[in-house]
Coordinates of C-alpha atoms and ligand atoms in Angstrom, one line a residue:
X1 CA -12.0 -36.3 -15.0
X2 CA -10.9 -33.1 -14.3
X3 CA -7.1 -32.4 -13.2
X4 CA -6.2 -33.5 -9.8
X5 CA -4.1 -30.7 -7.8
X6 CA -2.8 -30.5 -4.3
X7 CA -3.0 -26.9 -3.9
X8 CA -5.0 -24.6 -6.3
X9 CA -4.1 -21.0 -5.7
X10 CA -6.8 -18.3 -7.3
X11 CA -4.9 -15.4 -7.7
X12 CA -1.3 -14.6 -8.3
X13 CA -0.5 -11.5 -6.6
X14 CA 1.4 -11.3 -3.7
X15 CA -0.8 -13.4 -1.6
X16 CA -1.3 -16.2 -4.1
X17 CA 2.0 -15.9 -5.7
X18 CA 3.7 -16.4 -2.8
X19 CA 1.3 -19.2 -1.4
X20 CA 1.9 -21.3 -4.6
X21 CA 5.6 -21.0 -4.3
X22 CA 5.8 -21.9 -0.4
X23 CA 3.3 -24.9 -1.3
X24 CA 5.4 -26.1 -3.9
X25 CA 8.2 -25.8 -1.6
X26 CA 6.8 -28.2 0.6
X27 CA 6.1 -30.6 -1.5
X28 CA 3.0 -30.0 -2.9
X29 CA 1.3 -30.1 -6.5
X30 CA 0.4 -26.9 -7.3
X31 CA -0.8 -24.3 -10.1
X32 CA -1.8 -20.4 -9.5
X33 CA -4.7 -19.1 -11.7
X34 CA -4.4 -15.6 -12.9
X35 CA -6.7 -13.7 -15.2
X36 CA -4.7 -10.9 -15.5
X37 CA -3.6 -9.4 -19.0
X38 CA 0.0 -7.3 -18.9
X39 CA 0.5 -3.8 -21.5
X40 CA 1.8 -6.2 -23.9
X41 CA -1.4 -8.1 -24.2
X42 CA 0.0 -11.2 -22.7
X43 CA -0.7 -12.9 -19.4
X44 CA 1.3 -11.2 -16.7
X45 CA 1.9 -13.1 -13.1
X46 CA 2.2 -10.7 -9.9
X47 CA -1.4 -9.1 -9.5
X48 CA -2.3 -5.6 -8.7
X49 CA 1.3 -4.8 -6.6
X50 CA 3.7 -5.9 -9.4
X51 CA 1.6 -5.0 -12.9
X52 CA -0.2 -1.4 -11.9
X53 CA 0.4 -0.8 -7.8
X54 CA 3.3 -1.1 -5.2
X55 CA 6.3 -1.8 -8.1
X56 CA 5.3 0.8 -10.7
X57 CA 4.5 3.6 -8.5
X58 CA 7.5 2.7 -7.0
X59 CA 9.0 3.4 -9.8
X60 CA 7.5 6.8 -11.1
X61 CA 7.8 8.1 -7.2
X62 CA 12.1 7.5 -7.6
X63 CA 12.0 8.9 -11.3
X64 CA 9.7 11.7 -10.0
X65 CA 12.1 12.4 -6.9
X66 CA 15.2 12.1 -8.6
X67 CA 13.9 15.2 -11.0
X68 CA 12.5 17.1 -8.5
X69 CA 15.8 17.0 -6.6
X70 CA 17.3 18.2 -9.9
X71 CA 15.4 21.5 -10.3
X72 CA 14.5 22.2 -6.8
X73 CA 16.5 20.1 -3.9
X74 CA 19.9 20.3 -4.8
X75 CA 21.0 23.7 -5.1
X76 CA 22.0 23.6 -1.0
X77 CA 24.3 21.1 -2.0
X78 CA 25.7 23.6 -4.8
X79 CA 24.1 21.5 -7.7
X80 CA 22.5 23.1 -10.5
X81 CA 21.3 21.8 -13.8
X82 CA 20.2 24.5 -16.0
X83 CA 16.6 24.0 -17.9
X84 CA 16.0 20.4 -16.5
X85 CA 13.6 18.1 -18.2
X86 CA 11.7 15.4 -17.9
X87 CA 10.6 13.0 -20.7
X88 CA 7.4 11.4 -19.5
X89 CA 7.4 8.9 -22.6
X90 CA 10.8 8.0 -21.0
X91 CA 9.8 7.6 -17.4
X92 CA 6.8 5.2 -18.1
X93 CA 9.0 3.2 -20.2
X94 CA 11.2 2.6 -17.3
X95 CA 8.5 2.1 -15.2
X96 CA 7.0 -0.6 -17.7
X97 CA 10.4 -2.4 -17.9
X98 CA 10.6 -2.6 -13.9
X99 CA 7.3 -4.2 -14.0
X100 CA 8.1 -6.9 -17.1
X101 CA 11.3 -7.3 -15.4
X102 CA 9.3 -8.5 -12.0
X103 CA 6.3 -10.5 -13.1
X104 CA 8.5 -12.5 -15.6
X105 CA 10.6 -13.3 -12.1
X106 CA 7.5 -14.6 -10.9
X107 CA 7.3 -16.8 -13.9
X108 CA 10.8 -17.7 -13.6
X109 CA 10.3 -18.7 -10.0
X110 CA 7.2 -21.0 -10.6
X111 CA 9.0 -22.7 -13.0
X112 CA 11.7 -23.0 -10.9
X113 CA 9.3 -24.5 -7.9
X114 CA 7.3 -26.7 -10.4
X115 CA 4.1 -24.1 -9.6
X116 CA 1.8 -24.4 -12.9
X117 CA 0.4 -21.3 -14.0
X118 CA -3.0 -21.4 -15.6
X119 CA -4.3 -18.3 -17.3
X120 CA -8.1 -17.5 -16.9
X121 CA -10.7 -16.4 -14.8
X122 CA -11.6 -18.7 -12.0
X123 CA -14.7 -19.7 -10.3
X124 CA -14.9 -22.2 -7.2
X125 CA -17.7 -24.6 -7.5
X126 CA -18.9 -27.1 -4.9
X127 CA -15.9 -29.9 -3.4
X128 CA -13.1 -27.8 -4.8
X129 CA -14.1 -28.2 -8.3
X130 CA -12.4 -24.8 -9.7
X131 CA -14.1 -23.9 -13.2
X132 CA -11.2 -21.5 -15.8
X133 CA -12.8 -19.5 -18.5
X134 CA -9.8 -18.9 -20.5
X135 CA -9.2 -16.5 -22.8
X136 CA -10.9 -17.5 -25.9
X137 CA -14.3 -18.6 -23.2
X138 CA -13.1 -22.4 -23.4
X139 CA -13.9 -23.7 -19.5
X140 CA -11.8 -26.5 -17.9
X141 CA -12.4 -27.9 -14.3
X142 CA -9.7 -28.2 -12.0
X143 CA -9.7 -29.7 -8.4
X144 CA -8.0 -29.6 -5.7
X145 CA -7.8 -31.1 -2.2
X146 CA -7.0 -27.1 -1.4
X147 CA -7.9 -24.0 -2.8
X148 CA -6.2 -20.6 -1.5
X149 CA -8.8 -17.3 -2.6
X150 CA -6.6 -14.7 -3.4
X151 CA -8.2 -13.0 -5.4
X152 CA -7.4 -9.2 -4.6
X153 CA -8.9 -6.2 -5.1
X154 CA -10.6 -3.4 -7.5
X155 CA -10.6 0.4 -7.0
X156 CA -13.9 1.7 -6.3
X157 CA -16.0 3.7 -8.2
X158 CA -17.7 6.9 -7.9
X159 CA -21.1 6.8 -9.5
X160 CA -21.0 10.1 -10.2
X161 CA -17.4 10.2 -11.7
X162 CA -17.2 6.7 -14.0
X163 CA -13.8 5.6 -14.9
X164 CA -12.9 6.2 -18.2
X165 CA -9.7 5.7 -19.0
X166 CA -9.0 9.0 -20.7
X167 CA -10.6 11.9 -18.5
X168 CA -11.2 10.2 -15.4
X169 CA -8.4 7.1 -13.8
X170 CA -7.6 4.4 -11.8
X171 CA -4.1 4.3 -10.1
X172 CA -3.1 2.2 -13.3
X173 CA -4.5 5.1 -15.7
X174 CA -2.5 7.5 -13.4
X175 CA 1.0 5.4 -14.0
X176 CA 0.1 5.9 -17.6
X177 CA -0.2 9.7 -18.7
X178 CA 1.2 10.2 -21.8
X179 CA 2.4 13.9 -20.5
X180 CA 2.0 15.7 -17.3
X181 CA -1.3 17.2 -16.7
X182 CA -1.7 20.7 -16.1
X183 CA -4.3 20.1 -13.8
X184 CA -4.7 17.0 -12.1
X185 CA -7.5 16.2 -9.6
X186 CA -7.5 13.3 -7.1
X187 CA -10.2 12.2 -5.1
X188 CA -9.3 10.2 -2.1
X189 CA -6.6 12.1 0.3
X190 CA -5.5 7.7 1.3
X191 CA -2.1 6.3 0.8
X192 CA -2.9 5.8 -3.6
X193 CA -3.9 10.2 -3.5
X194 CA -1.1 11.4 -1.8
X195 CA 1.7 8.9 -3.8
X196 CA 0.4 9.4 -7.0
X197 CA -0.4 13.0 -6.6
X198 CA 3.1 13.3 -5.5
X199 CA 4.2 12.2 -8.7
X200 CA 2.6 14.5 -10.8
X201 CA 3.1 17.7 -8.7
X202 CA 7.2 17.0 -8.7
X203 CA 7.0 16.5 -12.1
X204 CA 4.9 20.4 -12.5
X205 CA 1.3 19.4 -12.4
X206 CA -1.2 21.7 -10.3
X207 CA -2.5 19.3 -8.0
X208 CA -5.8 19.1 -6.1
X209 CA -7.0 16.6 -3.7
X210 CA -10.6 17.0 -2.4
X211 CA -10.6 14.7 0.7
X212 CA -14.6 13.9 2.1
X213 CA -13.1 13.6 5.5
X214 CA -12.3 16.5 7.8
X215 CA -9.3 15.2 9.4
X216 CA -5.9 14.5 7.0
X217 CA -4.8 10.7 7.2
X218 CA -7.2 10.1 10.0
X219 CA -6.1 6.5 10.0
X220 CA -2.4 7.8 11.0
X221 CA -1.0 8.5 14.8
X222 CA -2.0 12.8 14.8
X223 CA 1.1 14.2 15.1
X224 CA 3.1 12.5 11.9
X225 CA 0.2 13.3 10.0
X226 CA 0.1 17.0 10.9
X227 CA 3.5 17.0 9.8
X228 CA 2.9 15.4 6.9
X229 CA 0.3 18.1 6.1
X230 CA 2.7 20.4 7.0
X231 CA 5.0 19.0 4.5
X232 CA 2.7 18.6 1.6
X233 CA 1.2 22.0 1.6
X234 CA 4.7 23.4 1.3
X235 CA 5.3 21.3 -1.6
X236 CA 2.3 22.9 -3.3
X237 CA 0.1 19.8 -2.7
X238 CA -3.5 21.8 -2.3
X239 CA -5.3 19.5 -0.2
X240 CA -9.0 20.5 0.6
X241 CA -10.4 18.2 3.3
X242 CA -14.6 17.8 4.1
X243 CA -14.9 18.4 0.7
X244 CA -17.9 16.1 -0.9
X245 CA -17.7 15.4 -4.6
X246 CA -20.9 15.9 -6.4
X247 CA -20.4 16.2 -9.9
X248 CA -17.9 15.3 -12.7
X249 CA -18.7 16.6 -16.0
X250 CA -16.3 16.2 -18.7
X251 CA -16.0 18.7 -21.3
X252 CA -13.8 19.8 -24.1
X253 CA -12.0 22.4 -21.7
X254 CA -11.5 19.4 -19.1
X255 CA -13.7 18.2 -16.5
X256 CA -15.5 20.5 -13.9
X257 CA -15.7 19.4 -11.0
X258 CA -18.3 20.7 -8.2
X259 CA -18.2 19.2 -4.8
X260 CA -19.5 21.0 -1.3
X261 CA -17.3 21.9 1.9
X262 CA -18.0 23.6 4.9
X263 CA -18.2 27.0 3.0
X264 CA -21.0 25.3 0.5
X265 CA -20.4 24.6 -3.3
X266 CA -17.6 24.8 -5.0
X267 CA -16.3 24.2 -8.6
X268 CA -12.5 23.1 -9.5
X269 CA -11.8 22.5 -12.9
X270 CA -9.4 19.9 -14.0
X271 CA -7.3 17.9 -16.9
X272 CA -7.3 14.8 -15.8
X273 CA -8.8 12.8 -12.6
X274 CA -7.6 10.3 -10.3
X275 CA -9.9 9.0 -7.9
X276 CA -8.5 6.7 -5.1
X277 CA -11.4 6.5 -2.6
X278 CA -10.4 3.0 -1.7
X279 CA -10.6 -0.6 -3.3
X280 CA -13.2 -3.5 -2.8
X281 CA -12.6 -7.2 -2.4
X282 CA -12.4 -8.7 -5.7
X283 CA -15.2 -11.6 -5.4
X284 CA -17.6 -10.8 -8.1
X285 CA -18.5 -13.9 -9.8
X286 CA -16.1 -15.9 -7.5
X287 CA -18.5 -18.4 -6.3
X288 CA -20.8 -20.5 -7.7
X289 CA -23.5 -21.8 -6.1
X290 CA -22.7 -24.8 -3.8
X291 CA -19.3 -23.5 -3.1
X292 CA -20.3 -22.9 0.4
X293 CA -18.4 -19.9 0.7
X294 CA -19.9 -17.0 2.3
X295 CA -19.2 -13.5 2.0
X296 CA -19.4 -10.7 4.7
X297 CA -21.4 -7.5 4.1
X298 CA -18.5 -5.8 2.8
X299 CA -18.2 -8.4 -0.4
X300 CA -15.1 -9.8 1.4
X301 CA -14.4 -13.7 1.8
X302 CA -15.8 -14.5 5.0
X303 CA -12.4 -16.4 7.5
X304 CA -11.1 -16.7 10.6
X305 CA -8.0 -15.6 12.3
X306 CA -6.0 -18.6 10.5
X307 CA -7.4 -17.4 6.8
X308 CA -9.7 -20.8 7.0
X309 CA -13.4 -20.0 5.1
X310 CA -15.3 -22.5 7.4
X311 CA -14.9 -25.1 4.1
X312 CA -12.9 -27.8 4.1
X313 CA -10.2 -26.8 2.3
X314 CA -10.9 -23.9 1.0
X315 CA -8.8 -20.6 2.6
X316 CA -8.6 -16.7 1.9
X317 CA -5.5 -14.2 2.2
X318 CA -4.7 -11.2 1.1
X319 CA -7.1 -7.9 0.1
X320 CA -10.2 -10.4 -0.5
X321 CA -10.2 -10.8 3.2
X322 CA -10.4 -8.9 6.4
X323 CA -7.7 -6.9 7.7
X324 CA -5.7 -4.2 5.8
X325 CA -5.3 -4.4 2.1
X326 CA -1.3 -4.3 1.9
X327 CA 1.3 -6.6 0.1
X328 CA 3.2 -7.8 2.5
X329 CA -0.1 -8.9 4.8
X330 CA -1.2 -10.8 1.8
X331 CA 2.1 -12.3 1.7
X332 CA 2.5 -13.5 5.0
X333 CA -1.0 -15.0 5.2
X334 CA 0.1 -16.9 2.0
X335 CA 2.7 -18.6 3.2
X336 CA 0.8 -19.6 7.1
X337 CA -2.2 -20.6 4.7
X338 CA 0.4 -22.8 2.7
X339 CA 2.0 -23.9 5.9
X340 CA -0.9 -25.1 7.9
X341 CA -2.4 -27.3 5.1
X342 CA 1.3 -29.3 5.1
X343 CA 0.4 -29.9 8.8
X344 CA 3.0 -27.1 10.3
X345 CA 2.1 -24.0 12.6
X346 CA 1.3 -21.0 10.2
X347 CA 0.0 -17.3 11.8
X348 CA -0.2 -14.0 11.3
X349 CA -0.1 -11.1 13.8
X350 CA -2.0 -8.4 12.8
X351 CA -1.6 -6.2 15.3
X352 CA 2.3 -5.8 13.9
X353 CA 1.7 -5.4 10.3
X354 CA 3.7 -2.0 9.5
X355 CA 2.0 0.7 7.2
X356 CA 4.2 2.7 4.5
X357 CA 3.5 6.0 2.8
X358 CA 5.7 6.3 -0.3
X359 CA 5.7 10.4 -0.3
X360 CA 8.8 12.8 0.9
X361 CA 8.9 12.8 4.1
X362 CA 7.6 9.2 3.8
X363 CA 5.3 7.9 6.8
X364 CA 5.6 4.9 8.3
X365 CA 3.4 2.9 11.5
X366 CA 3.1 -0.1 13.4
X367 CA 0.7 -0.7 16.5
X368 CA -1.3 1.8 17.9
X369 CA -1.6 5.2 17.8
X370 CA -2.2 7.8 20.4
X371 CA -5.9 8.5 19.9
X372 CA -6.2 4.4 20.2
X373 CA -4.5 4.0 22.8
X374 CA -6.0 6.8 24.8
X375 CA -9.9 5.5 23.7
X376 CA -9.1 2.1 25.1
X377 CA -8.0 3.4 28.4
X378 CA -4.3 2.3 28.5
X379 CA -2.1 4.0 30.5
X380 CA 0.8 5.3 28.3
X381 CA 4.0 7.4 27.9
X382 CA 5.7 8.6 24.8
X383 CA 8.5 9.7 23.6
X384 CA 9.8 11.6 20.4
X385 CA 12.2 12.7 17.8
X386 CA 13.1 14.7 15.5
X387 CA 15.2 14.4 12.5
X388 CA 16.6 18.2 12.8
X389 CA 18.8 17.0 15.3
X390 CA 19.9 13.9 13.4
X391 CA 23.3 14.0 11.9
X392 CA 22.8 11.8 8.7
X393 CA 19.5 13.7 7.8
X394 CA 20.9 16.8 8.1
X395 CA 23.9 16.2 5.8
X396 CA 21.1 14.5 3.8
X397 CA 19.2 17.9 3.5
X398 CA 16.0 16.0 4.8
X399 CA 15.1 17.1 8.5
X400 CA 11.6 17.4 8.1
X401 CA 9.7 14.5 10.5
X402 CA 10.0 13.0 13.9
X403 CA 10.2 9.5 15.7
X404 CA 7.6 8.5 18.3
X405 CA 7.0 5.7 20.4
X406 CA 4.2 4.9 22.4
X407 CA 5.2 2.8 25.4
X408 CA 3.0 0.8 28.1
X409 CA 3.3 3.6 31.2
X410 CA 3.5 0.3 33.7
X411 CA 5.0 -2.5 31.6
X412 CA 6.9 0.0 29.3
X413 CA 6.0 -2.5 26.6
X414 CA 6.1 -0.5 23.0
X415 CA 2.3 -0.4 21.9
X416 CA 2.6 1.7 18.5
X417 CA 5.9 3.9 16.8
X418 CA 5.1 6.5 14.6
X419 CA 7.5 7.7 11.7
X420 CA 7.8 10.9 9.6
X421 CA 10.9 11.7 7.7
X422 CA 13.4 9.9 5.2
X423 CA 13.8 6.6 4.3
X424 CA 11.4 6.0 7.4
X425 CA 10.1 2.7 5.0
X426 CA 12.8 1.0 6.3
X427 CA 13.2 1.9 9.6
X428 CA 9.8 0.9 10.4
X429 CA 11.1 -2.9 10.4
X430 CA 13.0 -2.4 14.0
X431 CA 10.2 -1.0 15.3
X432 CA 7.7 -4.2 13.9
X433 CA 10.7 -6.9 15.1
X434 CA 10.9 -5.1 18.3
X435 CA 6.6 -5.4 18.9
X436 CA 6.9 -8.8 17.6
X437 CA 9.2 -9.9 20.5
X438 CA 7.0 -8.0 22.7
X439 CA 9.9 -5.5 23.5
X440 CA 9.8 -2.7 25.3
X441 CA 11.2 1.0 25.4
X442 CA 13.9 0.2 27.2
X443 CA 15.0 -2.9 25.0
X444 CA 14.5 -0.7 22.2
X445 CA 16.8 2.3 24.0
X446 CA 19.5 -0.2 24.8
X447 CA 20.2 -1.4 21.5
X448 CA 23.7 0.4 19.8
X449 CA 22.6 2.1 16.8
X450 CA 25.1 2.6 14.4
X451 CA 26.4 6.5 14.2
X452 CA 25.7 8.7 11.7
X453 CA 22.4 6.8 10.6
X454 CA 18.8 7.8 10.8
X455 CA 18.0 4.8 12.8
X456 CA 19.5 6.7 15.7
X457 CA 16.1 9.0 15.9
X458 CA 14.4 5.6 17.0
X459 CA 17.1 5.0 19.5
X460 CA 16.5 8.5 20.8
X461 CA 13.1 8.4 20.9
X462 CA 13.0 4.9 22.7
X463 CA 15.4 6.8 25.4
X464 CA 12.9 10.0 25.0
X465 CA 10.1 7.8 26.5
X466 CA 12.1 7.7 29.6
X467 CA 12.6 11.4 29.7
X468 CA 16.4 10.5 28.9
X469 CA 16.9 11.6 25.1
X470 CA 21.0 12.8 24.8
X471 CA 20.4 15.0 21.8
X472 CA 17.0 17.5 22.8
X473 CA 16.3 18.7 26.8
X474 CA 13.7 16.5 27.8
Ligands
NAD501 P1 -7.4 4.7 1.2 O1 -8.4 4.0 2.0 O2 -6.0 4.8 1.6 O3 -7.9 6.3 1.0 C1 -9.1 6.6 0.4 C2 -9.4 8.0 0.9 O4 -10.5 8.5 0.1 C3 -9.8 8.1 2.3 O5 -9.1 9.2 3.0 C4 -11.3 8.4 2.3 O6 -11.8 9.2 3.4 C5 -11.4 9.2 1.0 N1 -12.7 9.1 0.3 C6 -13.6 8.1 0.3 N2 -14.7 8.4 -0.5 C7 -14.5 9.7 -0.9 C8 -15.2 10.6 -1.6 N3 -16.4 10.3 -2.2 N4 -14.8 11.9 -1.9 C9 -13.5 12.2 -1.3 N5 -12.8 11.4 -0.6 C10 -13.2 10.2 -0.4 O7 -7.6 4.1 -0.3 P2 -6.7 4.3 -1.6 O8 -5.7 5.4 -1.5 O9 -7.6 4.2 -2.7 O10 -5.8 2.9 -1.6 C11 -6.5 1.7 -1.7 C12 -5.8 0.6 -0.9 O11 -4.5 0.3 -1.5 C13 -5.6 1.0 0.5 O12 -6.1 0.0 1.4 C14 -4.1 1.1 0.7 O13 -3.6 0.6 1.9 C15 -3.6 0.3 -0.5 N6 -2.3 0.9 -1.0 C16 -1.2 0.8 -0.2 C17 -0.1 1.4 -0.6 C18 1.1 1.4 0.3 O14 1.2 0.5 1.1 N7 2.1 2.3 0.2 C19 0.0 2.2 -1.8 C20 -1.2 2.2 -2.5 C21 -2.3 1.6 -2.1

């Protein structure tokens, strides 16, 4: 007889981590199965976002700023550090610590919640049966009267430009250099190009990102990401957009790469490669036959809008599923997924999941943009910001960026806010709390907004929708 569980959570990122822990909370046996193996060679709880995404480049993007500001931000302030440098060996270290530090929290808390954490690779078989291939390719069946998928997901490859560790990366390979690269290439101008390419150019690499789309962060409201551009290109970022790749040879010089733009074929060489061109649902070799699972043409676990696969008992969250692949969407659907099997009211709204862009000026979104809103016919008003006229961020020395809000033109109900500038990660969360209570401009402009902050460019740009901004002529 195979072992009997409540809850059997496949996957412990931060969907299935956090599933396992809120359906241990309520009273539930649970375990987690993870196949994933840390630097150390050990098995490491937390997924892509804790081991080799969100927390480590999180960490090199801080280490990377904090040297940047040292030999190029703070002489305004009257700072100067002669011959500045930067031990890479050092850096990654720090970053590796951070992540240790975090997955063996996650370890902590299972213990602490009584979640059982089985290492191996996990297929679901028919009636819940889940099959673990552990490391040494011994198979024990598990069951479950619930299985969560979360099972993630992979970068995708270029046929053309095979990951191999050395020449050409992944994001994780591009946390890892040993040194900076002289030359780095990135394919893939998306949120993983622009953060990680940030890294290396603070840190003096000659960056290069060949984007196949002709618009920059096309999936962003149009006016934060023109300023983003704006940004970017004066921080030496050379970003080349319509630009096809074709061909990456690698050679003893470094790796040549030839790709074609409006102006025909071009060749760029460079040291190392990173291409971020987007990730797939991790669900290869998932499901056995008889699981009754079904997958959508995209490889992704077929659900519906409460994460439920259409099998008793079986449920999806996080990247393996529709929606957008980010953390805290995974979460969220972890704990309603964990929540509606004890019997309570679990949702997720995803028309309010907020989007982050870890660069300087950082982006941030929630809702619709402009072009959307406009395409669906809605009538609509906006208002805007900038951080120029900010107190805080000037004495900060970061003006660069602007709020917008986009408003309902009858209801005045806020349908999308838009953020370039500093620290706009965090101010982002007024703006989701403020959609999720179905606020409007006005709620949002009569709110006191502590003085000097930069949440104040929200509050003027709420009061900008109405044409009644203090700080700029309206
Ligand atoms: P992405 O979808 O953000 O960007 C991929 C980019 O590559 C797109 O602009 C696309 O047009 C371009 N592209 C696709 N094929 C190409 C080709 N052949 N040549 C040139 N360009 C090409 O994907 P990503 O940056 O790889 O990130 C993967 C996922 O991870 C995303 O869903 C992202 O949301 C998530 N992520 C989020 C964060 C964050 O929240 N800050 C950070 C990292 C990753």
């Amino acid at each position: 007889m195979s072992e009997q569980y409540d809850v059997l959570v496949i996957g412990a990122g931060p969907a299935g981590y956090v599933a396992a822990i809120r359906a241990a909370q309520l009273g539930m046996k649970t375990a987690c199965i993870d196949d994933f193996i840390g630097k150390d060679g050990k098995p490491a709880l937390g997924g892509t976002c804790l081991n080799v995404g969100c927390i480590p480049s999180k960490a090199l993007l801080d280490s990377s700023k904090q040297f940047h500001n040292l030999t190029h931000g703070f002489e305004s302030h009257g700072i100067s550090a002669k011959d500045a440098k930067i031990d890479v060996g050092a850096m990654v270290g720090r970053k590796d610590k951070i992540v240790k530090q975090f997955t063996g929290g996650i370890t902590s808390l299972f213990k602490a919640n009584k979640v059982t954490a089985i290492s191996g690779f996990a297929t679901l078989k028919a009636n819940r049966v889940v099959s673990v291939k552990d490391a040494e390719g011994k198979s024990t069946d598990y069951s479950a009267t619930n299985v969560i998928i979360a099972t993630g997901s992979q970068p995708i490859e270029l046929p053309f430009a095979r990951f191999d560790g050395k020449h050409i990366v992944d994001n994780a390979g591009a946390l890892d250099f040993s040194e900076t690269p002289k030359r780095l290439g990135v394919i893939g101008a998306g949120v993983i190009g622009l953060e990680l390419g940030s890294v290396w150019k603070r840190l003096g690499a000659e960056v290069t990102i060949l984007e196949a789309l002709p618009d920059f962060l096309a999936a962003a409201d149009a006016d934060i990401a023109k300023v983003a551009a704006r940004e970017f290109k004066k921080q030496g970022l050379d970003i080349r957009l319509g630009a096809k790749l074709g061909k990456a040879e690698v050679g003893k010089k470094g790796i040549t790469l030839t790709y074609t733009d409006s102006k025909g074929e071009q060749t760029l060489e460079v040291d190392k490669l990173l291409v971020a061109v987007g990730r797939r649902a991790a669900t290869k070799d998932l499901l056995a036959d008889g699981s009754g699972v079904k997958l959508d043409d995209r490889g992704r676990v077929e659900v519906d809008a409460h994460n439920w696969t259409g099998v008793e008992g079986v449920w999806a969250v996080g990247d393996c599923v529709r929606g957008p692949m980010l953390a805290h969407k995974g979460s969220e659907e972890g704990i309603a997924v964990a929540e509606l099997i004890a019997g309570k009211a679990g949702h997720v709204n995803l028309d309010t999941v907020p989007w982050v862009i870890y660069t300087e000026p950082e982006l941030a979104w929630v809702g619709q943009t402009e072009a959307q809103v406009k395409e669906a016919g809605i009538p609509y008003k906006t208002g805007s910001f900038p951080f120029a006229a900010i107190g805080r961020a000037v004495a900060m020395n970061e003006t660069a960026g602007h709020v917008k809000v986009i408003a309902h033109a009858e209801t005045d109900r806020i349908l999308g806010v838009h953020m370039v500038g500093p620290v706009v990660s965090e101010l982002i969360a007024e703006a989701v709390v403020t959609m999720e209570f179905k606020g409007s401009a006005e709620d949002l402009a009569r709110i006191v907004h502590a003085h000097p902050t930069l949440s104040e460019a929200v509050h003027e740009a709420a009061l900008a929708v109405d044409k009644r901004a203090i700080h700029k002529a309206n």
